[in-house]
Amino acid sequence: MRAARLIKMVLLLQSRSTMTGAELARRLEVSERTVARDVLALSEAGIPVYADRGRAGGYRLIGGYRTRLTGLGRTEAEALFLSGVPAALREMGLADAASAARLKVSAALLPELGDAPDSAAQRFHLDAPGWWHPHTPPPLLPALADAVWDDRRVLVRYRRKDAEVERELEPYGLVLKAGVWYVAACASKDFRIYRADRFTEVRLRDERFRRAESFDLAAFWEERAAQFARSILRETVVLRLTPEGARRLPHAADPGAAREAVDRAGAPDEQGRITLALPVESLEVAYEQLLALGPEAEVVEPPELRERFAEAMSRAATLYR
């Protein structure tokens, strides 16, 4: 346990010029007193860790010290080779760079770990696109990826509804969601999400932009994705569900909205059904989704949707008589 923590501390200090005791404690999930003891242990082992005193102080490695990768275990080595998603790397134009990096890492591994790349590749494969959806990479994705990796401003033309608009963007990151590429970019100090397949022109500017240190791509995407999911749920339907209907509802409608609706529902009635209000994208979408529940769901409101379900169930009953 401690040996793994000491190795992680060396790697952290190797990747950063200086880290405070508080930063190390937070990353290693220990106390600052434990950090101080670990630094002493590293120094006694001959690793040149230096402590700078004062408000702006911290810990750093001196003398250009670099650790070797021979401390990697099998699990760590295999996990390292899982970090590259081949299809995504190819679409961004980074396949050659990733291949070179893997070769360099492979050369530094212990001989008994030489089969780690093949071992991982034969045990895990990521196929991001959904079923029955032809996947064609956006033609301008490599240019966008270049801009993201190099922090370059771009002049773009972007298709929005029936018109094209011109924008100057600072592209911060790329996200691959269910086979669709998105760009997280800043325009006039406002961060937004753009679909990569809607760019019709991308021109890299000579000047680079300075990234906001507080920007966190994963957190930003999670927040915007949640906002988008909530924004499209503009209608509400009232349902009575059997226990089986309540169990299946998250598989038929928006999972988050369905679970929240079930959690807020009151006690079952004398027939064992619960009544709940479910946010939906539209009544048309609700009709298509809730049909999958069959007799496990009764639409109570709105009246027009209830009438539509009554007609559908009547036709189904006639068909099966």
CSV table of C-alpha atoms in Angstrom, one decimal:
chain,number,residue,atom,x,y,z
A,1,MET,CA,0.0,0.0,0.0
A,2,ARG,CA,2.7,2.5,1.0
A,3,ALA,CA,5.0,1.4,-1.8
A,4,ALA,CA,2.3,2.1,-4.4
A,5,ARG,CA,1.7,5.5,-2.8
A,6,LEU,CA,5.3,6.4,-2.8
A,7,ILE,CA,5.6,5.6,-6.5
A,8,LYS,CA,2.5,7.6,-7.2
A,9,MET,CA,4.0,10.6,-5.3
A,10,VAL,CA,7.2,10.4,-7.4
A,11,LEU,CA,5.1,10.3,-10.7
A,12,LEU,CA,3.0,13.3,-9.5
A,13,LEU,CA,6.1,15.3,-8.7
A,14,GLN,CA,7.6,14.3,-12.0
A,15,SER,CA,4.6,15.6,-13.9
A,16,ARG,CA,4.4,18.9,-12.0
A,17,SER,CA,7.2,21.4,-11.3
A,18,THR,CA,6.0,21.9,-7.6
A,19,MET,CA,3.2,20.6,-5.5
A,20,THR,CA,2.1,21.7,-2.1
A,21,GLY,CA,1.6,19.3,0.8
A,22,ALA,CA,-2.1,20.0,0.6
A,23,GLU,CA,-2.2,19.1,-3.1
A,24,LEU,CA,-0.3,15.9,-2.6
A,25,ALA,CA,-2.5,14.9,0.4
A,26,ARG,CA,-5.6,15.5,-1.7
A,27,ARG,CA,-4.4,13.5,-4.7
A,28,LEU,CA,-3.0,10.6,-2.5
A,29,GLU,CA,-6.0,10.7,-0.1
A,30,VAL,CA,-3.8,11.0,3.0
A,31,SER,CA,-3.0,13.6,5.6
A,32,GLU,CA,-0.3,16.3,5.1
A,33,ARG,CA,1.6,14.7,8.0
A,34,THR,CA,1.7,11.4,6.0
A,35,VAL,CA,2.9,13.3,3.0
A,36,ALA,CA,5.8,14.7,5.0
A,37,ARG,CA,6.7,11.2,6.3
A,38,ASP,CA,6.6,9.8,2.8
A,39,VAL,CA,8.8,12.6,1.4
A,40,LEU,CA,11.3,11.8,4.2
A,41,ALA,CA,11.2,8.1,3.2
A,42,LEU,CA,11.8,9.0,-0.5
A,43,SER,CA,14.8,11.2,0.5
A,44,GLU,CA,16.3,8.4,2.5
A,45,ALA,CA,15.9,6.1,-0.5
A,46,GLY,CA,18.0,8.4,-2.6
A,47,ILE,CA,15.2,10.1,-4.6
A,48,PRO,CA,15.9,13.9,-4.6
A,49,VAL,CA,12.8,15.4,-3.3
A,50,TYR,CA,13.3,19.0,-2.1
A,51,ALA,CA,10.9,21.0,0.2
A,52,ASP,CA,10.6,24.7,-0.5
A,53,ARG,CA,9.5,26.6,2.6
A,54,GLY,CA,7.1,29.6,2.8
A,55,ARG,CA,3.7,30.5,1.5
A,56,ALA,CA,4.6,29.7,-2.2
A,57,GLY,CA,6.6,26.6,-1.2
A,58,GLY,CA,6.0,22.9,-1.8
A,59,TYR,CA,7.7,19.8,-2.8
A,60,ARG,CA,9.7,19.2,-6.1
A,61,LEU,CA,12.2,16.9,-7.7
A,62,ILE,CA,15.6,18.4,-8.3
A,63,GLY,CA,18.3,17.6,-10.8
A,64,GLY,CA,15.9,16.6,-13.6
A,65,TYR,CA,15.2,13.3,-11.9
A,66,ARG,CA,13.0,10.9,-13.9
A,67,THR,CA,11.8,7.6,-12.8
A,68,ARG,CA,11.7,4.5,-15.1
A,69,LEU,CA,8.6,2.6,-16.0
A,70,THR,CA,10.0,-0.8,-14.8
A,71,GLY,CA,7.8,-0.5,-11.7
A,72,LEU,CA,4.6,-1.1,-13.7
A,73,GLY,CA,2.7,-4.3,-12.7
A,74,ARG,CA,0.7,-6.4,-15.2
A,75,THR,CA,-2.7,-4.9,-14.3
A,76,GLU,CA,-1.2,-1.4,-14.6
A,77,ALA,CA,0.5,-2.2,-17.9
A,78,GLU,CA,-2.7,-3.7,-19.4
A,79,ALA,CA,-4.8,-0.8,-18.2
A,80,LEU,CA,-2.4,1.6,-19.9
A,81,PHE,CA,-3.0,0.0,-23.3
A,82,LEU,CA,-6.8,0.2,-22.7
A,83,SER,CA,-6.5,4.0,-22.5
A,84,GLY,CA,-6.3,4.4,-26.3
A,85,VAL,CA,-9.5,3.8,-28.1
A,86,PRO,CA,-8.3,2.8,-31.6
A,87,ALA,CA,-11.4,4.0,-33.6
A,88,ALA,CA,-11.5,7.4,-31.9
A,89,LEU,CA,-7.8,7.9,-32.4
A,90,ARG,CA,-8.0,7.0,-36.1
A,91,GLU,CA,-10.9,9.5,-36.6
A,92,MET,CA,-8.9,12.3,-34.9
A,93,GLY,CA,-5.9,11.5,-37.0
A,94,LEU,CA,-3.8,10.4,-34.0
A,95,ALA,CA,-3.4,6.7,-34.8
A,96,ASP,CA,0.3,7.0,-35.7
A,97,ALA,CA,1.2,9.1,-32.7
A,98,ALA,CA,-0.6,6.6,-30.4
A,99,SER,CA,1.2,3.7,-32.1
A,100,ALA,CA,4.6,5.3,-31.5
A,101,ALA,CA,3.7,6.0,-27.9
A,102,ARG,CA,2.7,2.4,-27.3
A,103,LEU,CA,6.0,1.2,-28.8
A,104,LYS,CA,8.0,3.5,-26.6
A,105,VAL,CA,6.2,2.3,-23.5
A,106,SER,CA,6.5,-1.3,-24.5
A,107,ALA,CA,10.2,-0.9,-24.9
A,108,ALA,CA,10.5,0.3,-21.3
A,109,LEU,CA,8.5,-2.5,-19.8
A,110,LEU,CA,10.0,-5.5,-18.0
A,111,PRO,CA,10.4,-8.5,-20.4
A,112,GLU,CA,7.7,-10.5,-18.6
A,113,LEU,CA,5.2,-7.7,-19.4
A,114,GLY,CA,5.9,-7.6,-23.1
A,115,ASP,CA,2.6,-9.3,-23.9
A,116,ALA,CA,0.5,-6.7,-22.0
A,117,PRO,CA,-0.6,-4.9,-25.2
A,118,ASP,CA,-1.9,-8.0,-26.9
A,119,SER,CA,-3.4,-9.4,-23.7
A,120,ALA,CA,-5.5,-6.2,-23.2
A,121,ALA,CA,-6.5,-5.9,-26.9
A,122,GLN,CA,-7.8,-9.5,-26.9
A,123,ARG,CA,-9.9,-8.9,-23.7
A,124,PHE,CA,-11.5,-5.5,-24.4
A,125,HIS,CA,-12.9,-3.6,-27.4
A,126,LEU,CA,-14.9,-0.4,-27.4
A,127,ASP,CA,-17.6,-0.1,-30.1
A,128,ALA,CA,-19.0,3.4,-29.5
A,129,PRO,CA,-21.7,3.8,-32.1
A,130,GLY,CA,-25.2,2.5,-31.3
A,131,TRP,CA,-26.8,-0.4,-33.2
A,132,TRP,CA,-28.4,0.2,-36.6
A,133,HIS,CA,-26.8,3.7,-36.9
A,134,PRO,CA,-24.3,3.9,-39.8
A,135,HIS,CA,-21.2,5.7,-38.4
A,136,THR,CA,-19.4,8.2,-40.7
A,137,PRO,CA,-16.7,10.3,-39.0
A,138,PRO,CA,-17.1,14.0,-39.4
A,139,PRO,CA,-14.7,15.0,-42.3
A,140,LEU,CA,-13.4,18.1,-40.4
A,141,LEU,CA,-12.7,16.1,-37.2
A,142,PRO,CA,-8.9,15.9,-37.7
A,143,ALA,CA,-8.7,19.7,-38.1
A,144,LEU,CA,-10.7,20.2,-35.0
A,145,ALA,CA,-8.6,17.7,-33.1
A,146,ASP,CA,-5.4,19.5,-34.2
A,147,ALA,CA,-6.9,22.8,-32.9
A,148,VAL,CA,-7.8,21.1,-29.6
A,149,TRP,CA,-4.4,19.5,-29.0
A,150,ASP,CA,-2.5,22.7,-30.0
A,151,ASP,CA,-4.9,25.3,-28.2
A,152,ARG,CA,-5.4,27.1,-31.5
A,153,ARG,CA,-8.2,29.5,-32.3
A,154,VAL,CA,-10.3,28.5,-35.3
A,155,LEU,CA,-12.6,30.3,-37.7
A,156,VAL,CA,-15.5,28.1,-38.5
A,157,ARG,CA,-18.7,27.9,-40.5
A,158,TYR,CA,-21.4,26.0,-38.6
A,159,ARG,CA,-24.7,24.7,-39.8
A,160,ARG,CA,-27.5,25.7,-37.5
A,161,LYS,CA,-31.1,24.7,-38.6
A,162,ASP,CA,-31.4,26.0,-42.2
A,163,ALA,CA,-28.6,28.6,-42.1
A,164,GLU,CA,-24.8,28.7,-41.7
A,165,VAL,CA,-23.1,31.0,-39.2
A,166,GLU,CA,-19.5,32.1,-38.9
A,167,ARG,CA,-17.8,31.9,-35.5
A,168,GLU,CA,-14.3,32.3,-34.0
A,169,LEU,CA,-13.9,29.5,-31.4
A,170,GLU,CA,-11.5,28.4,-28.8
A,171,PRO,CA,-11.9,24.6,-28.9
A,172,TYR,CA,-11.2,23.1,-25.5
A,173,GLY,CA,-12.1,19.5,-25.9
A,174,LEU,CA,-13.7,16.7,-27.9
A,175,VAL,CA,-16.4,14.3,-26.6
A,176,LEU,CA,-17.5,11.1,-28.3
A,177,LYS,CA,-21.1,10.2,-27.2
A,178,ALA,CA,-22.8,7.1,-28.7
A,179,GLY,CA,-20.8,7.4,-31.9
A,180,VAL,CA,-21.4,11.2,-32.3
A,181,TRP,CA,-18.5,13.7,-31.9
A,182,TYR,CA,-19.0,17.0,-30.1
A,183,VAL,CA,-16.7,20.0,-29.5
A,184,ALA,CA,-16.7,21.9,-26.3
A,185,ALA,CA,-15.6,25.4,-27.3
A,186,CYS,CA,-15.5,29.0,-26.0
A,187,ALA,CA,-17.0,31.8,-28.1
A,188,SER,CA,-16.9,35.3,-26.6
A,189,LYS,CA,-16.3,33.9,-23.1
A,190,ASP,CA,-19.3,31.6,-23.4
A,191,PHE,CA,-18.7,27.8,-23.3
A,192,ARG,CA,-21.0,25.8,-25.6
A,193,ILE,CA,-21.3,22.4,-27.2
A,194,TYR,CA,-21.2,22.0,-31.0
A,195,ARG,CA,-21.8,18.9,-33.1
A,196,ALA,CA,-18.7,18.1,-35.1
A,197,ASP,CA,-20.7,16.9,-38.1
A,198,ARG,CA,-22.3,20.3,-38.5
A,199,PHE,CA,-19.0,22.2,-39.2
A,200,THR,CA,-18.7,23.0,-42.9
A,201,GLU,CA,-15.4,24.8,-42.7
A,202,VAL,CA,-12.6,24.9,-40.1
A,203,ARG,CA,-9.6,27.3,-40.5
A,204,LEU,CA,-6.9,27.2,-37.9
A,205,ARG,CA,-5.6,30.6,-36.8
A,206,ASP,CA,-1.9,31.3,-36.1
A,207,GLU,CA,-2.5,32.5,-32.5
A,208,ARG,CA,-3.1,30.2,-29.6
A,209,PHE,CA,-5.6,30.8,-26.8
A,210,ARG,CA,-4.9,30.5,-23.0
A,211,ARG,CA,-7.0,27.9,-21.4
A,212,ALA,CA,-9.1,28.7,-18.3
A,213,GLU,CA,-7.4,26.7,-15.5
A,214,SER,CA,-10.8,26.1,-13.9
A,215,PHE,CA,-12.3,24.3,-17.0
A,216,ASP,CA,-13.0,20.6,-16.4
A,217,LEU,CA,-14.1,18.9,-19.6
A,218,ALA,CA,-15.8,15.9,-18.0
A,219,ALA,CA,-17.7,18.0,-15.4
A,220,PHE,CA,-18.7,20.5,-18.1
A,221,TRP,CA,-20.0,17.8,-20.4
A,222,GLU,CA,-21.9,16.1,-17.5
A,223,GLU,CA,-23.6,19.4,-16.6
A,224,ARG,CA,-24.5,20.4,-20.2
A,225,ALA,CA,-25.8,16.8,-20.9
A,226,ALA,CA,-28.0,17.0,-17.9
A,227,GLN,CA,-29.3,20.4,-18.9
A,228,PHE,CA,-30.1,19.2,-22.4
A,229,ALA,CA,-31.9,16.1,-21.1
A,230,ARG,CA,-34.0,18.3,-18.8
A,231,SER,CA,-34.7,20.9,-21.5
A,232,ILE,CA,-36.3,18.6,-23.9
A,233,LEU,CA,-38.8,17.2,-21.4
A,234,ARG,CA,-41.4,19.9,-22.0
A,235,GLU,CA,-44.7,18.0,-21.4
A,236,THR,CA,-46.0,16.0,-18.4
A,237,VAL,CA,-48.3,12.9,-18.4
A,238,VAL,CA,-50.0,11.3,-15.4
A,239,LEU,CA,-49.8,7.5,-15.2
A,240,ARG,CA,-51.1,4.7,-13.0
A,241,LEU,CA,-48.5,1.9,-13.0
A,242,THR,CA,-48.5,-1.7,-11.7
A,243,PRO,CA,-45.3,-2.7,-9.9
A,244,GLU,CA,-44.1,-4.3,-13.1
A,245,GLY,CA,-44.8,-1.1,-15.0
A,246,ALA,CA,-42.9,1.0,-12.4
A,247,ARG,CA,-39.9,-1.4,-12.8
A,248,ARG,CA,-40.0,-1.2,-16.7
A,249,LEU,CA,-40.7,2.6,-16.9
A,250,PRO,CA,-36.9,3.6,-16.9
A,251,HIS,CA,-36.4,1.3,-19.9
A,252,ALA,CA,-39.2,2.9,-21.9
A,253,ALA,CA,-38.9,6.6,-21.0
A,254,ASP,CA,-36.0,8.9,-20.0
A,255,PRO,CA,-34.3,6.9,-17.3
A,256,GLY,CA,-33.6,9.8,-14.9
A,257,ALA,CA,-37.0,11.4,-15.2
A,258,ALA,CA,-38.7,8.0,-14.8
A,259,ARG,CA,-36.8,7.1,-11.6
A,260,GLU,CA,-37.5,10.5,-10.1
A,261,ALA,CA,-41.2,10.2,-10.9
A,262,VAL,CA,-41.4,6.7,-9.4
A,263,ASP,CA,-39.5,7.9,-6.2
A,264,ARG,CA,-42.0,10.8,-5.8
A,265,ALA,CA,-45.1,8.7,-6.3
A,266,GLY,CA,-47.3,8.1,-3.3
A,267,ALA,CA,-48.5,4.8,-1.8
A,268,PRO,CA,-50.1,2.2,-4.1
A,269,ASP,CA,-53.9,2.2,-4.4
A,270,GLU,CA,-56.3,-0.7,-3.7
A,271,GLN,CA,-55.3,-2.2,-7.0
A,272,GLY,CA,-51.6,-2.0,-6.2
A,273,ARG,CA,-51.0,0.8,-8.8
A,274,ILE,CA,-49.0,3.9,-8.1
A,275,THR,CA,-49.9,7.3,-9.7
A,276,LEU,CA,-47.1,9.6,-10.9
A,277,ALA,CA,-46.4,12.6,-13.1
A,278,LEU,CA,-43.8,11.8,-15.8
A,279,PRO,CA,-42.0,14.5,-17.7
A,280,VAL,CA,-41.8,13.7,-21.4
A,281,GLU,CA,-40.4,15.2,-24.6
A,282,SER,CA,-43.8,15.4,-26.3
A,283,LEU,CA,-47.1,13.6,-26.3
A,284,GLU,CA,-46.1,11.9,-29.6
A,285,VAL,CA,-42.9,10.6,-28.0
A,286,ALA,CA,-44.8,9.6,-24.9
A,287,TYR,CA,-47.3,7.6,-27.0
A,288,GLU,CA,-44.5,5.7,-28.7
A,289,GLN,CA,-42.6,5.1,-25.4
A,290,LEU,CA,-45.5,4.1,-23.2
A,291,LEU,CA,-47.0,1.7,-25.7
A,292,ALA,CA,-44.2,-0.6,-24.7
A,293,LEU,CA,-45.6,-1.0,-21.2
A,294,GLY,CA,-49.0,-2.3,-22.5
A,295,PRO,CA,-51.5,-3.0,-19.7
A,296,GLU,CA,-48.9,-2.3,-17.0
A,297,ALA,CA,-49.5,1.5,-17.5
A,298,GLU,CA,-52.7,3.5,-17.6
A,299,VAL,CA,-52.6,7.0,-19.0
A,300,VAL,CA,-54.7,9.3,-16.8
A,301,GLU,CA,-53.8,12.7,-18.2
A,302,PRO,CA,-53.8,14.6,-20.6
A,303,PRO,CA,-57.2,13.6,-22.0
A,304,GLU,CA,-56.1,13.6,-25.6
A,305,LEU,CA,-53.3,11.1,-24.9
A,306,ARG,CA,-55.6,8.9,-22.8
A,307,GLU,CA,-58.1,8.8,-25.7
A,308,ARG,CA,-55.4,7.8,-28.1
A,309,PHE,CA,-54.3,5.0,-25.8
A,310,ALA,CA,-57.9,3.8,-25.4
A,311,GLU,CA,-58.3,3.6,-29.2
A,312,ALA,CA,-55.0,1.7,-29.6
A,313,MET,CA,-55.9,-0.8,-26.9
A,314,SER,CA,-59.4,-1.3,-28.3
A,315,ARG,CA,-57.9,-2.0,-31.8
A,316,ALA,CA,-55.4,-4.4,-30.2
A,317,ALA,CA,-58.2,-6.2,-28.3
A,318,THR,CA,-60.2,-6.5,-31.5
A,319,LEU,CA,-57.2,-7.9,-33.3
A,320,TYR,CA,-56.5,-10.6,-30.7
A,321,ARG,CA,-60.1,-11.8,-30.2
